[in-house]
Amino acid sequence: MIKSVLIVDDDQEMLLALKDGLGKYHETFSLLLAEDGLKAIDILNSKTISLVVTDLKMPGMDGFALLAHIMESYPDIPVVVITGYSTAEMERLAREGGAVGYIAKPFMIETLARKILITLRKESEGGTLHSVSSGIFLQLMEMEQKTCTIRLSGKDSEKTGVLFFRDGELLDARVDDMQGKPAAYEIFSWDEVTLSIQNECPPMENRIQSDLQPIILEAMRLRDEKDSKDTESSDIVFEDVKAKPAKVINVLEDIKKKLEDNLGNRTGMEDLYYDNKWSSLLDQMEQIGSMFHLGSLKIGYIDSGEENALVLIPGKETTVLKINQKAPRDRVLQLLYD
Amino acid sequence: MKELLKDILDNDGVNGVIILTDEGKSIFEDISSKISMNPNEIDWNSFIDAIRGYREVELMYERGLIYVRKIEFGFMIVFMEIYTQMAMVRLNCDIVLPSLQDLKENKKYKQLFKR
C-alpha cells in the first residue's frame, strides 16, 4: 500500500525542491502538496493521508493552527514540523502541540526523508495483510482485545479507511471526511481489503458506542440494500424470479466447463450446486487462515470417509462440488484454485 | 515424535505440524519461523468442533495450505506453502498414521491423553 505524505508550505520553491528530492521514494510514499493550512485541510478531508509535513509560518491558517486541527480531527496522522524561524520555544510549542518531529531550515532532504520513512514504518509495524475479509479479521481484533490503528483499502474500492481499536473496542472509524458509524459501515461493506496494523491507538473519544457485530451486520444490510437499488436502477431489466437463477447457472456451468475442458470425462463430478449451509464452516476456516496470515480461503476440500467428497468454494453463495473417489483430486483442486 | 513425523516435515514447502487431541489440546508442535502466529494462542476447540466427523480436510488459501487429517485420538494439522506437493504429504501422513495410533499406548504420552 503506497502511503500519502502531505507537504504544506507557502514557499513554492521549497515545495518544488521537496517534491524533486523526495520523488525517489515514490515506491514507498506519494506526495501531495498544499500552499497553506486551509488547502491542507481540504486534502485531509478528501484523501487518506499517512503523514503531514508542515511549515509553521504561513498566511491564513499557520502551521500551529493546522497542527491543532490535525490533533483534534485526525489524531492518528503524525505531523513533522519544518521551520525557517526555529527557536527553542517554537520547538517546545510544536512538540507539546503533538508534532512527532521538528526540523529547522535549512536541512538536508535526506534528513527529512529519514524522518518520514521512520514515522511511516510505525504505521504498519504490526504487519500488513492482503485480501482478507475485513469483518472476520476485525472480529479477531475484538476477541483478542487489541489496541491498534488499522488502515484499510478495499479491493474493489479506491477508498482507504482507518479504524481505531482500544482493548478490542472499536472507538472510531474514518473514510475521507466521514467519521464514526457511517465510516465503519462503509469500511465493513468492503469485501476484501489490504490492511496495515499500527500497534497503538491515539487518545480519542468513542464515537461508535457499539459492539462490532451489530455494526458489521448493519453494514451488510446497507450494502445489500444498495446492491438491490443498483440492480433496480440498471438499464437492463430482469424479471426478479429469473435474474438470480440465470447467474447461478452461469457460474456453475463455468466450473463444469473448466473441469470438462481439462479433464474430459474423468472429472469424477457427481453433483454441482449451491448450498449455504457450509458458510459457517468456511468462515471458521477463513478465521484460521487469517490467524496464520495465509490470506483468504479459496478452496476447501472435505472427506468424511463416505463415497463422495466435497469441494467447497466460498463466495456470496457457497459452491459445492461433489466428487467421487475416481476424481483426480489434486488436479480438480488446482483447476478450481486457478 | 519429531523423528516419527520427520518425513512429513522434510517435504519441500511444509512449514509445520501440530497434533491435537480430540479435546483440542496440542500434544506436539513443530512450527517453522515462517509461521508468525503462535499456535498456542489459538482456540483449537472451536476448530476441532467444526471439523469433527471429517476424515480429511484440505484448505487452500491465497498464501498457503492447511491439511487436516483425522487420527485415532485427534487430528494432525500440516501447514504448507502453496506450491507443496500435497499428494506426497498425504502419502507420508498415511505412512505415519499407524505409528501415531500406537502413541496412545506409549507411556511417555499416556498422561497427555488423560482429561
XYZ file of N, CA, C and O in Angstrom, chain A residues 128-132 144 155 192 278 281-282 284-305 329-330 333-334 337, chain B residues 18 31 34-39 41-44 46-47 50-51 53-67 79-80 82 86-88 90:
304
model
N 1.183 -6.247 7.693
C 0.280 -5.883 6.592
C -0.322 -7.162 6.042
O 0.385 -8.161 5.884
N -1.607 -7.145 5.801
C -2.276 -8.325 5.266
C -2.987 -7.946 3.975
O -3.552 -6.860 3.868
N -2.955 -8.853 3.019
C -3.602 -8.597 1.739
C -4.810 -9.506 1.564
O -4.782 -10.663 1.991
N -5.822 -8.969 0.905
C -7.005 -9.750 0.525
C -7.586 -10.535 1.680
O -7.731 -11.750 1.627
N -7.868 -9.846 2.773
C -8.515 -10.522 3.898
C -9.948 -10.014 4.005
O -10.297 -8.951 3.509
N -9.364 -10.521 20.589
C -8.042 -10.502 21.225
C -7.793 -9.209 22.000
O -6.686 -8.964 22.471
N -10.479 -3.831 -1.997
C -10.018 -4.352 -3.280
C -10.801 -3.706 -4.429
O -10.257 -3.351 -5.448
N -12.987 -7.548 0.288
C -11.619 -7.966 0.576
C -10.793 -6.708 0.734
O -10.917 -5.777 -0.047
N -22.828 -24.546 4.291
C -21.402 -24.709 4.560
C -20.715 -23.389 4.907
O -19.534 -23.369 5.246
N -18.920 -23.104 8.337
C -17.694 -23.896 8.391
C -16.571 -23.155 7.653
O -15.457 -23.026 8.152
N -16.925 -22.611 6.485
C -15.905 -21.886 5.716
C -15.446 -20.629 6.450
O -14.268 -20.266 6.396
N -15.165 -20.331 9.656
C -14.210 -20.812 10.667
C -12.839 -21.043 10.036
O -11.815 -20.688 10.598
N -12.860 -21.654 8.853
C -11.603 -21.957 8.170
C -10.901 -20.663 7.736
O -9.690 -20.554 7.757
N -11.727 -19.704 7.341
C -11.185 -18.390 6.938
C -10.479 -17.743 8.139
O -9.408 -17.151 8.004
N -11.093 -17.869 9.311
C -10.505 -17.290 10.529
C -9.150 -17.915 10.823
O -8.196 -17.215 11.155
N -9.081 -19.227 10.716
C -7.810 -19.904 10.986
C -6.752 -19.414 9.992
O -5.621 -19.111 10.370
N -7.146 -19.288 8.732
C -6.213 -18.800 7.711
C -5.728 -17.396 8.031
O -4.542 -17.093 7.898
N -6.650 -16.540 8.486
C -6.263 -15.165 8.828
C -5.261 -15.166 9.968
O -4.303 -14.401 9.973
N -5.490 -16.045 10.950
C -4.590 -16.062 12.110
C -3.176 -16.475 11.703
O -2.208 -16.046 12.314
N -3.080 -17.301 10.671
C -1.752 -17.723 10.212
C -1.287 -16.902 9.005
O -0.350 -17.300 8.317
N -1.965 -15.784 8.774
C -1.578 -14.851 7.708
C -1.526 -15.530 6.337
O -0.601 -15.304 5.556
N -2.493 -16.374 6.051
C -2.490 -17.101 4.785
C -3.366 -16.453 3.723
O -3.491 -16.979 2.624
N -3.987 -15.346 4.051
C -4.875 -14.696 3.076
C -6.242 -15.355 3.081
O -6.560 -16.156 3.963
N -7.028 -15.036 2.065
C -8.405 -15.545 2.089
C -8.466 -16.997 1.608
O -7.609 -17.460 0.857
N -9.503 -17.665 2.056
C -9.693 -19.076 1.694
C -10.241 -19.155 0.276
O -11.222 -18.495 -0.059
N -9.591 -19.953 -0.562
C -10.057 -20.073 -1.953
C -10.838 -21.372 -2.156
O -11.845 -21.379 -2.846
N -10.328 -22.463 -1.600
C -10.967 -23.765 -1.792
C -10.894 -24.566 -0.501
O -9.864 -24.571 0.175
N -11.966 -25.244 -0.188
C -11.941 -26.191 0.930
C -12.319 -27.570 0.399
O -13.187 -27.694 -0.476
N -11.665 -28.601 0.910
C -11.981 -29.975 0.486
C -12.266 -30.763 1.754
O -11.479 -30.723 2.701
N -13.398 -31.447 1.781
C -13.681 -32.253 2.970
C -14.088 -33.665 2.563
O -14.826 -33.869 1.609
N -13.559 -34.585 3.331
C -13.812 -36.002 3.059
C -14.258 -36.626 4.366
O -13.516 -36.632 5.345
N -15.472 -37.115 4.388
C -15.985 -37.734 5.615
C -15.738 -39.234 5.610
O -16.230 -39.938 6.478
N -15.028 -39.715 4.604
C -14.797 -41.154 4.517
C -15.957 -41.855 3.826
O -16.004 -43.081 3.784
N -8.197 -35.781 -7.626
C -8.429 -34.759 -6.598
C -7.517 -33.536 -6.692
O -7.978 -32.403 -6.724
N -6.210 -33.784 -6.747
C -5.281 -32.640 -6.765
C -5.468 -31.778 -8.003
O -5.384 -30.549 -7.946
N -8.680 -29.717 -7.620
C -8.480 -28.593 -6.690
C -7.631 -27.510 -7.335
O -7.919 -26.317 -7.206
N -6.583 -27.925 -8.044
C -5.706 -26.935 -8.659
C -6.445 -26.135 -9.733
O -6.294 -24.916 -9.816
N -8.668 -23.741 -8.006
C -7.856 -22.728 -7.309
C -7.389 -21.664 -8.307
O -7.392 -20.484 -8.030
N 1.150 -29.794 13.687
C 0.605 -29.755 15.055
C -0.230 -31.018 15.222
O -0.975 -31.390 14.304
N 6.834 -25.991 14.431
C 6.399 -24.917 13.538
C 7.605 -24.090 13.117
O 8.379 -23.656 13.967
N 8.702 -19.359 9.719
C 7.953 -18.689 8.650
C 6.524 -18.432 9.084
O 5.827 -17.587 8.529
N 6.054 -19.219 10.049
C 4.691 -19.001 10.557
C 4.793 -18.091 11.763
O 5.345 -18.469 12.794
N 4.290 -16.860 11.595
C 4.498 -15.865 12.637
C 3.537 -16.041 13.816
O 3.759 -15.538 14.889
N 2.457 -16.779 13.596
C 1.451 -16.936 14.657
C 1.885 -18.028 15.636
O 2.381 -19.076 15.221
N 1.690 -17.777 16.912
C 1.944 -18.810 17.908
C 0.709 -19.706 18.010
O -0.351 -19.242 18.411
N 0.831 -20.996 17.665
C -0.353 -21.871 17.656
C -1.016 -21.977 19.022
O -2.203 -22.273 19.127
N -1.800 -19.648 20.856
C -2.731 -18.535 21.063
C -4.077 -18.814 20.404
O -4.989 -18.004 20.464
N -4.189 -19.945 19.766
C -5.431 -20.242 19.037
C -6.330 -21.140 19.858
O -5.868 -22.079 20.505
N -7.604 -20.823 19.827
C -8.576 -21.674 20.494
C -8.910 -22.817 19.525
O -9.760 -22.666 18.655
N -8.217 -23.923 19.690
C -8.384 -25.027 18.744
C -9.708 -25.746 18.953
O -10.147 -26.490 18.080
N -12.823 -24.736 19.011
C -13.894 -24.443 18.060
C -13.530 -24.980 16.672
O -14.397 -25.413 15.919
N -12.232 -24.969 16.366
C -11.796 -25.520 15.082
C -12.072 -27.026 15.036
O -12.620 -27.550 14.067
N -15.594 -27.772 14.550
C -16.049 -27.545 13.170
C -15.690 -28.709 12.248
O -16.435 -29.014 11.318
N -14.554 -29.346 12.512
C -14.109 -30.387 11.566
C -14.378 -31.794 12.086
O -14.035 -32.771 11.420
N -15.789 -35.225 12.643
C -16.595 -36.048 11.743
C -15.981 -36.169 10.355
O -16.442 -36.967 9.550
N -14.947 -35.371 10.070
C -14.312 -35.460 8.758
C -12.989 -36.208 8.860
O -12.249 -36.064 9.821
N -12.731 -37.005 7.840
C -11.504 -37.794 7.817
C -10.324 -36.933 7.342
O -9.227 -37.009 7.851
N -10.613 -36.109 6.374
C -9.575 -35.238 5.808
C -10.175 -33.879 5.472
O -11.294 -33.819 4.947
N -9.426 -32.846 5.733
C -9.839 -31.503 5.302
C -8.612 -30.841 4.671
O -7.524 -30.887 5.247
N -8.809 -30.286 3.510
C -7.697 -29.611 2.839
C -8.140 -28.189 2.553
O -9.204 -27.981 1.947
N -7.359 -27.231 3.009
C -7.758 -25.834 2.844
C -6.716 -25.097 2.020
O -5.526 -25.098 2.370
N -7.169 -24.500 0.937
C -6.240 -23.787 0.051
C -6.496 -22.290 0.188
O -7.563 -21.800 -0.186
N -5.523 -21.594 0.737
C -5.624 -20.150 0.909
C -4.773 -19.464 -0.168
O -4.027 -20.125 -0.880
N -4.872 -18.154 -0.154
C -4.077 -17.395 -1.125
C -2.582 -17.614 -0.960
O -1.836 -17.630 -1.919
N -2.162 -17.759 0.311
C -0.717 -17.843 0.532
C -0.308 -19.078 1.325
O 0.673 -19.041 2.056
N -1.039 -20.122 1.203
C -0.634 -21.332 1.912
C -1.723 -22.378 1.963
O -2.866 -22.131 1.549
N -1.328 -23.550 2.443
C -2.272 -24.665 2.532
C -2.298 -25.191 3.965
O -1.276 -25.147 4.654
N -3.443 -25.681 4.356
C -3.539 -26.393 5.626
C -4.183 -27.746 5.325
O -5.229 -27.805 4.661
N -3.543 -28.801 5.794
C -4.094 -30.147 5.606
C -4.387 -30.720 6.988
O -3.536 -30.692 7.882
N 0.922 -27.484 8.008
C 0.938 -26.157 7.376
C 1.939 -26.168 6.228
O 3.077 -26.615 6.407
N 1.507 -25.659 5.096
C 2.365 -25.747 3.908
C 2.339 -24.488 3.051
O 1.382 -23.713 3.113
N 2.058 -22.794 -0.711
C 1.061 -23.072 -1.740
C 1.590 -24.061 -2.802
O 0.826 -24.795 -3.422
N 0.979 -31.848 -2.470
C 0.028 -32.371 -1.482
C -0.005 -33.887 -1.474
O -0.134 -34.518 -0.427
N 0.085 -34.493 -2.669
C -0.031 -35.950 -2.751
C 1.069 -36.605 -1.922
O 0.843 -37.595 -1.237
N 2.266 -36.020 -1.961
C 3.398 -36.573 -1.220
C 3.175 -36.422 0.293
O 3.459 -37.340 1.065
N 0.274 -36.241 1.791
C -0.789 -37.189 2.191
C -0.219 -38.603 2.320
O -0.541 -39.328 3.249
